[in-house]
XYZ file of C-alpha atoms in Angstrom:
269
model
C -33.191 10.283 -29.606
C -32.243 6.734 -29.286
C -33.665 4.946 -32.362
C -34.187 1.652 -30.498
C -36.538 3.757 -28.015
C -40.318 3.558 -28.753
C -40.925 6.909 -28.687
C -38.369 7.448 -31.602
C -41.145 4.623 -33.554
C -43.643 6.978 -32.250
C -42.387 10.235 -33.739
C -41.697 8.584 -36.917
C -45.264 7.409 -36.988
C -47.099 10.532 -35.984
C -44.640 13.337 -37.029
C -43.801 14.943 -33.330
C -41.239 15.983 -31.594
C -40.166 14.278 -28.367
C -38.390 15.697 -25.577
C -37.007 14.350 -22.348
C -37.210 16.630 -19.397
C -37.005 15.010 -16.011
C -38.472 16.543 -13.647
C -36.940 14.426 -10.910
C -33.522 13.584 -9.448
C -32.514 10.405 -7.272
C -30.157 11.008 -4.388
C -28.801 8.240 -1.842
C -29.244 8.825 1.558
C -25.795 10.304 3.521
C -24.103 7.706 5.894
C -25.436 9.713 8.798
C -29.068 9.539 7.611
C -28.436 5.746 6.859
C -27.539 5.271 10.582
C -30.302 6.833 11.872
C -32.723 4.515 10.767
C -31.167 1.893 13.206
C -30.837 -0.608 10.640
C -28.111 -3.152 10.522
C -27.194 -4.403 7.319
C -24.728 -7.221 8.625
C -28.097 -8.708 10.680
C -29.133 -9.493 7.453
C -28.789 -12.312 5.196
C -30.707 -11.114 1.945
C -31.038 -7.400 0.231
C -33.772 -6.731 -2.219
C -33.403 -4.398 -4.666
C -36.146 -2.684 -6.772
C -33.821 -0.126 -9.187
C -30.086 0.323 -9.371
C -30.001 3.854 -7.967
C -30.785 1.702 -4.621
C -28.021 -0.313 -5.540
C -25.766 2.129 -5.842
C -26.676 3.661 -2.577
C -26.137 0.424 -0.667
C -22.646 -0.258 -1.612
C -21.688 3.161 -0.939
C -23.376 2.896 2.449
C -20.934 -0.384 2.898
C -18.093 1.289 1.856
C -18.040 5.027 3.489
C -19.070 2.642 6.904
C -16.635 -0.063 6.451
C -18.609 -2.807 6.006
C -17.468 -5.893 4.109
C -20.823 -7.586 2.583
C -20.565 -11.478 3.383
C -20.127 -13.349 0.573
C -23.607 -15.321 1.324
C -25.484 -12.294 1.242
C -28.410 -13.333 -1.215
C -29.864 -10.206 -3.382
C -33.225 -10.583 -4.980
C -34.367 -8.225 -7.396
C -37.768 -7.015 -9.081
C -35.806 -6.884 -12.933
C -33.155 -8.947 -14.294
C -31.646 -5.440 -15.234
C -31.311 -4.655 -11.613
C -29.815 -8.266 -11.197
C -27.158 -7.930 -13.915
C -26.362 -4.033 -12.540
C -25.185 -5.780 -9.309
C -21.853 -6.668 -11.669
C -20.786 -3.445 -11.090
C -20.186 -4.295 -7.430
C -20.090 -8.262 -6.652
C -19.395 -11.028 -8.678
C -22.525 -12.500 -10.176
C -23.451 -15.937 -9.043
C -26.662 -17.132 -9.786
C -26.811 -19.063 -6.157
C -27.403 -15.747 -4.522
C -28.796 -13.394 -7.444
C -32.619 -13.657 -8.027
C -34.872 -11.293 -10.356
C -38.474 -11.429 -10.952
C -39.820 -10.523 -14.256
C -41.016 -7.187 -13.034
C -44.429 -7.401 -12.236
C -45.791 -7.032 -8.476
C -46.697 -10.293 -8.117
C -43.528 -11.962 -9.032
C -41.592 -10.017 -6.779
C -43.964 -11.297 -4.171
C -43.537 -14.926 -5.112
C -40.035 -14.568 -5.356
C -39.485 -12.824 -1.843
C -41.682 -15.622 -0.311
C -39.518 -18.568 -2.042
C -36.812 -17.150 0.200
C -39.197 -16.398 3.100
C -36.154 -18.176 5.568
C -33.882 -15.262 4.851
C -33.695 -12.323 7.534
C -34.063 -10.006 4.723
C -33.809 -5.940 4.022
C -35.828 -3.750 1.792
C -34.165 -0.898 0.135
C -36.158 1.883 -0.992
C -36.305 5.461 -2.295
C -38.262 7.827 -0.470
C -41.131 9.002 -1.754
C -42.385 5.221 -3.020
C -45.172 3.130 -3.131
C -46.475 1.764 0.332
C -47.811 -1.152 -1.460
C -44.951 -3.681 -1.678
C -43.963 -2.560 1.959
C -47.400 -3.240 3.219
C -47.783 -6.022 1.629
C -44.853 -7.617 2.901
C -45.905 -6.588 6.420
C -49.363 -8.388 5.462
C -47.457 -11.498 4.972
C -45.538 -11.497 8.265
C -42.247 -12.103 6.260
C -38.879 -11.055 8.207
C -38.429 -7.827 6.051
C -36.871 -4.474 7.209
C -37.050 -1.600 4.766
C -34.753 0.884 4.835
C -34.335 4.386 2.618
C -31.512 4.518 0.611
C -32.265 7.338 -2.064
C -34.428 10.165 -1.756
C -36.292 11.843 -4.691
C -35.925 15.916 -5.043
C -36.892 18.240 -7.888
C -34.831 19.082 -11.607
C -34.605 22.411 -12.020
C -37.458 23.301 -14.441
C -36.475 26.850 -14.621
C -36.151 26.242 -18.425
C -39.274 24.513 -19.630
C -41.850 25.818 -20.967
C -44.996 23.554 -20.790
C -46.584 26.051 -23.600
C -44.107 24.252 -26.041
C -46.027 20.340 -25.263
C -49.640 19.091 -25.838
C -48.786 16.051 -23.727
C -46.669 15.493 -20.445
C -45.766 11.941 -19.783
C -45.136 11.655 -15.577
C -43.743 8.469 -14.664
C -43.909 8.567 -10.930
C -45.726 10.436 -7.638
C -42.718 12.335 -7.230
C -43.273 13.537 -10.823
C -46.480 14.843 -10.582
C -45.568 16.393 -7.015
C -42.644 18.805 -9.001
C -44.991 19.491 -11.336
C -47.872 21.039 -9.251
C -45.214 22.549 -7.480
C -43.811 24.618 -10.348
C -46.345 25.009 -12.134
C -49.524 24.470 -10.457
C -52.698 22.599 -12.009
C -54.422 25.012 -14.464
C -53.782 25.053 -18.149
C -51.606 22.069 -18.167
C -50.879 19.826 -20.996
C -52.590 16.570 -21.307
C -51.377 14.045 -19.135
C -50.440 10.704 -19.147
C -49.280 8.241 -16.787
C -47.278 5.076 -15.438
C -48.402 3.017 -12.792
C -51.350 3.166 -10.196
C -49.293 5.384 -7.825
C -48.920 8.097 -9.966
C -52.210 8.040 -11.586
C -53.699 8.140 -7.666
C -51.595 11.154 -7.136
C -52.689 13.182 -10.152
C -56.074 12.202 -9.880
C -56.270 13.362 -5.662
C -54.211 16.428 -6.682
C -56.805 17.243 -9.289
C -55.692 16.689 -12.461
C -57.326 15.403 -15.230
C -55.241 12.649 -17.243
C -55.843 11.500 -20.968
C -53.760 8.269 -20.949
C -52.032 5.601 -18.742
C -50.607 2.310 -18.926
C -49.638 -0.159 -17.792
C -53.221 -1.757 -18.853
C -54.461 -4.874 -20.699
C -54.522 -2.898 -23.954
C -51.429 -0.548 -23.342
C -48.580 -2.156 -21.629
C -46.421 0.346 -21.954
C -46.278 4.586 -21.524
C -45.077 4.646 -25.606
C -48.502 2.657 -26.540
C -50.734 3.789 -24.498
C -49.386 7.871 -26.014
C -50.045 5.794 -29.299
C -53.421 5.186 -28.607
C -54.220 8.456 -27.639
C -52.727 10.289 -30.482
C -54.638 7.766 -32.840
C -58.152 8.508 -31.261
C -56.893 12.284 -31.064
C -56.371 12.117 -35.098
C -59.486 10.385 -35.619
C -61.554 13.325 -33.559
C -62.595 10.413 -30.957
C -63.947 11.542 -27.492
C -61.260 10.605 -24.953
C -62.828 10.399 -21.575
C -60.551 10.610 -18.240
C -58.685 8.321 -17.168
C -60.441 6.801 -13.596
C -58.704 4.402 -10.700
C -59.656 1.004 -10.644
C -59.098 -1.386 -8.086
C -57.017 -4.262 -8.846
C -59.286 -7.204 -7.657
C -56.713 -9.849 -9.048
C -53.574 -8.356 -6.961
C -55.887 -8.075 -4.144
C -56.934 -11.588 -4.674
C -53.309 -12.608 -5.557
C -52.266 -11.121 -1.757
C -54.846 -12.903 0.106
C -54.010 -15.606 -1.434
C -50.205 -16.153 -0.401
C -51.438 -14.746 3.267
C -53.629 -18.605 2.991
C -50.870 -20.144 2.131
C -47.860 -18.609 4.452
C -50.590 -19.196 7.445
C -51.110 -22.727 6.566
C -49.147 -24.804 9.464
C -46.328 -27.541 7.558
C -48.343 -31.099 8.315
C -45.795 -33.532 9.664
C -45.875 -37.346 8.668
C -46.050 -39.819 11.506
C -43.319 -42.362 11.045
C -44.388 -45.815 11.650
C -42.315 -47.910 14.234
C-alpha cells in the first residue's frame, strides 16, 4: 500500500488490513460505436473532460478516424489532474486548458464562462445524469457523447467473508456487486457520492458510511469515523439521501442569470 494514501494512515491507526479489489473496469467506446452516435467532433470548438480514461478515449477516437484536433480546440476539465493528463496528448497551454477545482458547481461556472463555445461532453456510460441535465437546464450548446463504457472485474476470487466493510465508489460498483453476489449478508457498506449512495439505497442495501459530507470529505474519513464510533460501541444508524437544497439553489440560480437579456447602452449623439 502506498504510504502517502489515507487508507495506509488509516490502517496504521486502527490496526486493519486494506485491500483494493475493483470491481469495475473502464473501456472506450470502438470507432464504430463512436460513429454511431452521429457526433462530430470537428463541429466543435471545446471538449470537456471529467476523468482521463475519457481522455484517453477521445484521442484514440481522433487517431483510429483520422482526425487532426485544431489547435484552438479549448478543453475544460472538472480536476486540474485531468487538465495536466492532457500532456500526454497536446501541448499544454493555459489559453485553451481550464480545470475546476472538482466540485459540481465549479464545473458549472466554469462551462458557463465559456458558454460561446460549441462545446462536447465526453462521458462514460453508466454516469450521473446530473451534470448532463443540468447543462440541458441551462440551454448551453453542449453535446455529450460516450466515450468509455463501464463493465465488471472478475470477482471470481473474492471472498466478501474475508471484509467487515466494502467501500463502493460508484453506481456501476454497487451494480457488480448485487450482481455477483446479491444483497444478503453483505459487509457494511460505505459510499462516495450521491449517485452511488441512491443506487444502494433503491437496490436495498443498507449503508454504514458515506462521504463526501460537511464532516467527512473524503471515503478514508468518513471509514474513520465509522470505525471510531464502531470501537466506542456507538449506535450507527443508516445512512439516508438528502436533497441538496444549495446545488438546487446554485442551478436555479445560473438558469436567472443565463436568461437575463445583455442591456445595451444608448449612445448619445
Amino acid at each position: 500500500m502506498i504510504e502517502k494514501s489515507p487508507f495506509y494512515e488509516l490502517s496504521k491507526k486502527y490496526s486493519i488490513d486494506v485491500a483494493y479489489k475493483p470491481f469495475i473496469r473502464v473501456v472506450g467506446v470502438s470507432l464504430k460505436e463512436f460513429r454511431a452516435q452521429r457526433v462530430e467532433i470537428l463541429d466543435h470548438t471545446a471538449v470537456i473532460f471529467t476523468s482521463r480514461t475519457t481522455v484517453d478515449s477521445f484521442f484514440h477516437i481522433c487517431e483510429e478516424a483520422r482526425i487532426t484536433v485544431p489547435e484552438t480546440m479549448k478543453y475544460i476539465c472538472q480536476t486540474e489532474a485531468v487538465a495536466l493528463y492532457l500532456q500526454k496528448y497536446i501541448v499544454y497551454r493555459k489559453r485553451k486548458i481550464f480545470f475546476a477545482d472538482g466540485s459540481f458547481t465549479s464545473l458549472i461556472e466554469l462551462i458557463i464562462k465559456h458558454k460561446e463555445e460549441k462545446m462536447m461532453l465526453a462521458l462514460s456510460e453508466p454516469h450521473k445524469p446530473e451534470l448532463p441535465e443540468t447543462l440541458a437546464k441551462l440551454k448551453l450548446a453542449v453535446d455529450p457523447v460516450i466515450l468509455a463504457r463501464t463493465v465488471a472485474a472478475d470477482l471470481e476470487e473474492i471472498n466478501l467473508g474475508d471484509y467487515d466493510l466494502l467501500a463502493l465508489y460508484s453506481p456501476s460498483d454497487v451494480k457488480a456487486l448485487i450482481e455477483k453476489f446479491g444483497t444478503e449478508n453483505l459487509p457494511a457498506i460505505a459510499v462516495f457520492g450521491e449517485g452511488t449512495l441512491r443506487a444502494a439505497l433503491d437496490a436495498g442495501l443498507t449503508v454504514k458510511a458515506n462521504a463526501p459530507t460537511p464532516i467527512a470529505p473524503s471515503m478514508a474519513k468518513a471509514i474513520d469515523i465509522y470505525i471510531t464510533k464502531l470501537r466506542k460501541g456507538e449506535t450507527i444508524e443508516p445512512v439516508l439521501l438528502t436533497v441538496d437544497t444549495v446545488k438546487e439553489e446554485f442551478i436555479r440560480n445560473q438558469q436567472h442569470k443565463l436568461s437575463k437579456k445583455p442591456r445595451i447602452r444608448k449612445t448619445t449623439k
